[in-house]
């Protein structure tokens, strides 16, 4: 509420469990946002686009981190935050530190390494280093295929990310192939108003846009926008 004052003002809206869409969405959020109370707070801040507040929180948590697992997680989340701010070299440093900590005690194919490989790939993709991005995405995807069931949302995210690199390289048919694999899994595993479904629709629409199929692109963009209006706060970056 004021500088150097650790108080928060929260605006609440009354609702109840009779809203089936809200119930499905909140149950899904509970599955996605894990860890301690403060870790959950940080992840939620990043989800809704409050990266500056998340950075303050994670820096404080890092000072009091009690073990390597905790430190690896916080470094990863700081990488997420720096990437969202466009500070790519700083993001890579945080991700590599997280990877370094994990590799001290974990085998190379451990499932917990996949998110960090994928995160490093995302930064390289944002920097335009597409071959490097594909290299890290493929490392991540290989681990996920071994460790997860075929309809797991994390596999959908992996397909989506690989599709994005192909789109950025101008390989539109390959991009559609991976985006549609991602969407198929999300339609099975996520509630119909989940923001990740909007991401898939938006990405497919973008490919059609790039290919000059504008009516198809507009149809799919509308699907993405409808989901975002339901599931995100009105000032979220994805609605701009």
Short mmCIF file of C-alpha atoms in Angstrom, two decimals:
data_model
loop_
_atom_site.label_atom_id
_atom_site.label_comp_id
_atom_site.label_asym_id
_atom_site.label_seq_id
_atom_site.Cartn_x
_atom_site.Cartn_y
_atom_site.Cartn_z
CA UNK A 1 0.00 0.00 0.00
CA UNK A 2 3.03 2.32 0.44
CA UNK A 3 6.78 2.22 -0.16
CA UNK A 4 8.63 0.00 2.35
CA UNK A 5 5.30 -0.98 3.88
CA UNK A 6 4.68 -4.76 3.71
CA UNK A 7 0.90 -4.44 3.48
CA UNK A 8 -1.31 -5.51 0.55
CA UNK A 9 -4.75 -4.26 -0.39
CA UNK A 10 -6.82 -6.96 -2.11
CA UNK A 11 -10.08 -6.32 -3.96
CA UNK A 12 -12.47 -9.26 -3.53
CA UNK A 13 -15.57 -10.23 -5.50
CA UNK A 14 -18.21 -12.42 -3.86
CA UNK A 15 -18.88 -15.74 -5.58
CA UNK A 16 -19.60 -19.33 -4.57
CA UNK A 17 -19.08 -22.93 -5.64
CA UNK A 18 -22.25 -22.89 -7.75
CA UNK A 19 -20.32 -21.36 -10.66
CA UNK A 20 -19.11 -24.50 -12.51
CA UNK A 21 -16.62 -22.68 -14.76
CA UNK A 22 -15.01 -20.93 -11.79
CA UNK A 23 -14.84 -24.20 -9.86
CA UNK A 24 -13.11 -26.06 -12.71
CA UNK A 25 -10.65 -23.23 -13.29
CA UNK A 26 -9.72 -22.77 -9.62
CA UNK A 27 -9.21 -26.51 -9.18
CA UNK A 28 -6.84 -26.45 -12.13
CA UNK A 29 -4.95 -23.46 -10.71
CA UNK A 30 -4.49 -25.36 -7.44
CA UNK A 31 -2.81 -28.17 -9.40
CA UNK A 32 -0.51 -25.76 -11.27
CA UNK A 33 0.52 -23.54 -8.34
CA UNK A 34 2.43 -25.73 -5.91
CA UNK A 35 5.08 -25.45 -3.19
CA UNK A 36 5.09 -23.48 0.03
CA UNK A 37 2.70 -20.61 0.68
CA UNK A 38 5.25 -17.98 -0.45
CA UNK A 39 6.26 -20.02 -3.50
CA UNK A 40 2.61 -20.19 -4.52
CA UNK A 41 2.30 -16.43 -4.06
CA UNK A 42 5.31 -15.83 -6.32
CA UNK A 43 4.03 -18.16 -9.03
CA UNK A 44 0.61 -16.50 -8.93
CA UNK A 45 2.21 -13.05 -9.27
CA UNK A 46 4.04 -14.22 -12.40
CA UNK A 47 0.87 -15.80 -13.80
CA UNK A 48 -1.05 -12.52 -13.58
CA UNK A 49 1.84 -10.40 -14.88
CA UNK A 50 3.09 -8.78 -11.64
CA UNK A 51 6.77 -9.47 -12.32
CA UNK A 52 8.24 -6.63 -10.23
CA UNK A 53 6.44 -7.77 -7.08
CA UNK A 54 7.46 -11.37 -7.83
CA UNK A 55 11.13 -10.34 -8.09
CA UNK A 56 11.02 -8.65 -4.69
CA UNK A 57 9.44 -11.71 -3.13
CA UNK A 58 11.86 -14.23 -4.70
CA UNK A 59 14.93 -12.19 -3.72
CA UNK A 60 13.74 -12.26 -0.12
CA UNK A 61 13.02 -15.99 -0.30
CA UNK A 62 16.49 -16.65 -1.74
CA UNK A 63 18.10 -15.06 1.32
CA UNK A 64 16.33 -17.55 3.57
CA UNK A 65 16.50 -20.64 1.31
CA UNK A 66 17.26 -23.70 3.44
CA UNK A 67 18.41 -26.29 0.88
CA UNK A 68 19.55 -26.81 -2.72
CA UNK A 69 16.08 -27.78 -3.92
CA UNK A 70 14.67 -24.50 -2.65
CA UNK A 71 17.53 -22.48 -4.15
CA UNK A 72 17.18 -24.22 -7.53
CA UNK A 73 13.45 -23.46 -7.62
CA UNK A 74 13.92 -19.78 -6.73
CA UNK A 75 16.68 -19.30 -9.32
CA UNK A 76 14.38 -20.85 -11.92
CA UNK A 77 11.53 -18.50 -11.00
CA UNK A 78 13.84 -15.49 -11.14
CA UNK A 79 14.75 -16.65 -14.64
CA UNK A 80 11.05 -16.72 -15.54
CA UNK A 81 10.68 -13.19 -14.26
CA UNK A 82 13.76 -11.83 -16.09
CA UNK A 83 12.61 -13.45 -19.33
CA UNK A 84 9.20 -11.79 -18.98
CA UNK A 85 10.99 -8.44 -18.59
CA UNK A 86 13.07 -9.01 -21.73
CA UNK A 87 16.34 -9.28 -19.76
CA UNK A 88 17.41 -12.42 -21.58
CA UNK A 89 21.07 -12.72 -20.59
CA UNK A 90 20.12 -12.35 -16.92
CA UNK A 91 17.40 -14.97 -17.39
CA UNK A 92 19.88 -17.48 -18.83
CA UNK A 93 22.23 -16.92 -15.89
CA UNK A 94 19.45 -17.69 -13.40
CA UNK A 95 18.32 -20.78 -15.34
CA UNK A 96 21.87 -22.10 -15.67
CA UNK A 97 22.40 -21.62 -11.94
CA UNK A 98 19.22 -23.61 -11.28
CA UNK A 99 20.44 -26.33 -13.65
CA UNK A 100 23.86 -26.40 -11.99
CA UNK A 101 22.32 -26.89 -8.55
CA UNK A 102 20.00 -29.67 -9.76
CA UNK A 103 22.74 -31.58 -11.57
CA UNK A 104 24.71 -31.96 -8.33
CA UNK A 105 22.26 -34.58 -7.09
CA UNK A 106 20.06 -35.63 -10.03
CA UNK A 107 20.58 -37.97 -13.02
CA UNK A 108 20.68 -36.40 -16.50
CA UNK A 109 17.21 -37.71 -17.46
CA UNK A 110 15.47 -36.60 -14.25
CA UNK A 111 12.03 -35.09 -14.92
CA UNK A 112 12.76 -31.94 -12.90
CA UNK A 113 15.46 -30.92 -15.40
CA UNK A 114 12.98 -30.64 -18.29
CA UNK A 115 11.40 -27.31 -17.23
CA UNK A 116 14.80 -25.67 -16.96
CA UNK A 117 15.94 -26.94 -20.38
CA UNK A 118 12.67 -25.67 -21.81
CA UNK A 119 13.06 -22.32 -20.08
CA UNK A 120 16.58 -21.83 -21.48
CA UNK A 121 15.24 -22.73 -24.93
CA UNK A 122 12.52 -20.08 -24.59
CA UNK A 123 15.10 -17.39 -23.87
CA UNK A 124 17.19 -18.39 -26.92
CA UNK A 125 14.01 -18.33 -28.99
CA UNK A 126 13.25 -14.82 -27.76
CA UNK A 127 16.82 -13.81 -28.68
CA UNK A 128 16.37 -15.18 -32.21
CA UNK A 129 18.88 -18.00 -31.73
CA UNK A 130 16.52 -20.64 -33.11
CA UNK A 131 18.90 -23.56 -33.60
CA UNK A 132 20.02 -23.20 -29.97
CA UNK A 133 16.38 -22.98 -28.90
CA UNK A 134 15.49 -26.21 -30.75
CA UNK A 135 18.46 -27.98 -29.15
CA UNK A 136 17.24 -27.21 -25.63
CA UNK A 137 13.57 -27.82 -26.44
CA UNK A 138 14.45 -31.27 -27.78
CA UNK A 139 16.40 -32.08 -24.58
CA UNK A 140 13.36 -31.07 -22.56
CA UNK A 141 10.90 -32.96 -24.77
CA UNK A 142 12.89 -36.20 -24.65
CA UNK A 143 12.73 -36.17 -20.85
CA UNK A 144 9.01 -35.34 -20.82
CA UNK A 145 8.15 -38.18 -23.22
CA UNK A 146 9.86 -40.65 -20.88
CA UNK A 147 8.46 -39.31 -17.62
CA UNK A 148 4.88 -38.23 -18.44
CA UNK A 149 1.66 -39.80 -19.75
CA UNK A 150 0.89 -38.92 -23.41
CA UNK A 151 -1.90 -36.43 -22.59
CA UNK A 152 -0.07 -34.48 -19.88
CA UNK A 153 -0.32 -30.65 -20.18
CA UNK A 154 3.47 -30.30 -19.97
CA UNK A 155 3.81 -32.30 -23.18
CA UNK A 156 1.31 -29.95 -24.79
CA UNK A 157 3.46 -27.01 -23.74
CA UNK A 158 6.53 -28.71 -25.18
CA UNK A 159 4.85 -29.29 -28.56
CA UNK A 160 3.68 -25.68 -28.54
CA UNK A 161 7.18 -24.37 -27.88
CA UNK A 162 8.75 -26.43 -30.67
CA UNK A 163 6.01 -25.20 -32.98
CA UNK A 164 6.84 -21.61 -32.11
CA UNK A 165 10.48 -22.03 -33.11
CA UNK A 166 9.45 -23.51 -36.46
CA UNK A 167 7.05 -20.60 -36.98
CA UNK A 168 9.81 -18.12 -36.23
CA UNK A 169 11.98 -19.90 -38.80
CA UNK A 170 9.22 -19.55 -41.41
CA UNK A 171 8.47 -23.30 -41.43
CA UNK A 172 4.70 -22.84 -41.18
CA UNK A 173 3.51 -26.36 -42.01
CA UNK A 174 5.82 -27.79 -39.33
CA UNK A 175 4.66 -25.13 -36.89
CA UNK A 176 0.99 -26.06 -37.45
CA UNK A 177 1.82 -29.73 -36.94
CA UNK A 178 3.28 -29.10 -33.49
CA UNK A 179 0.69 -26.48 -32.49
CA UNK A 180 -2.16 -28.86 -33.34
CA UNK A 181 -0.53 -31.66 -31.31
CA UNK A 182 -0.39 -29.25 -28.41
CA UNK A 183 -4.01 -28.13 -28.81
CA UNK A 184 -5.26 -31.72 -28.97
CA UNK A 185 -3.72 -32.52 -25.59
CA UNK A 186 -4.95 -29.28 -24.00
CA UNK A 187 -8.52 -29.86 -25.15
CA UNK A 188 -8.44 -33.21 -23.32
CA UNK A 189 -6.56 -32.19 -20.18
CA UNK A 190 -7.64 -28.60 -19.43
CA UNK A 191 -10.95 -26.87 -18.63
CA UNK A 192 -12.45 -25.05 -21.65
CA UNK A 193 -11.71 -21.56 -20.28
CA UNK A 194 -8.07 -22.16 -19.31
CA UNK A 195 -5.61 -19.43 -20.50
CA UNK A 196 -3.29 -22.05 -22.00
CA UNK A 197 -6.00 -22.99 -24.50
CA UNK A 198 -6.13 -19.35 -25.55
CA UNK A 199 -2.37 -19.47 -26.12
CA UNK A 200 -2.76 -22.43 -28.48
CA UNK A 201 -5.57 -20.79 -30.44
CA UNK A 202 -3.60 -17.56 -30.68
CA UNK A 203 -0.50 -19.34 -31.98
CA UNK A 204 -2.44 -21.29 -34.61
CA UNK A 205 -4.15 -18.06 -35.65
CA UNK A 206 -0.76 -16.41 -36.01
CA UNK A 207 0.45 -19.14 -38.38
CA UNK A 208 -2.62 -18.74 -40.57
CA UNK A 209 -2.03 -14.99 -40.46
CA UNK A 210 1.56 -15.51 -41.62
CA UNK A 211 0.31 -17.77 -44.41
CA UNK A 212 -2.14 -15.14 -45.62
CA UNK A 213 -5.26 -17.14 -44.63
CA UNK A 214 -6.83 -14.18 -42.83
CA UNK A 215 -10.42 -15.38 -42.40
CA UNK A 216 -9.18 -18.58 -40.74
CA UNK A 217 -6.80 -16.55 -38.57
CA UNK A 218 -9.58 -14.21 -37.41
CA UNK A 219 -11.87 -17.11 -36.50
CA UNK A 220 -9.20 -18.65 -34.28
CA UNK A 221 -8.08 -15.33 -32.77
CA UNK A 222 -11.69 -14.77 -31.65
CA UNK A 223 -11.64 -18.10 -29.79
CA UNK A 224 -8.45 -17.08 -27.99
CA UNK A 225 -9.80 -13.65 -27.04
CA UNK A 226 -13.05 -15.07 -25.63
CA UNK A 227 -11.11 -17.34 -23.28
CA UNK A 228 -8.77 -14.54 -22.17
CA UNK A 229 -11.69 -12.23 -21.33
CA UNK A 230 -13.16 -14.93 -19.07
CA UNK A 231 -10.02 -16.20 -17.34
CA UNK A 232 -7.63 -13.22 -16.99
CA UNK A 233 -7.78 -9.89 -15.13
CA UNK A 234 -8.67 -6.92 -17.40
CA UNK A 235 -5.15 -5.42 -17.24
CA UNK A 236 -3.29 -8.63 -18.08
CA UNK A 237 -0.65 -8.25 -20.86
CA UNK A 238 -2.27 -11.04 -22.93
CA UNK A 239 -5.37 -8.85 -23.44
CA UNK A 240 -3.47 -5.88 -24.85
#
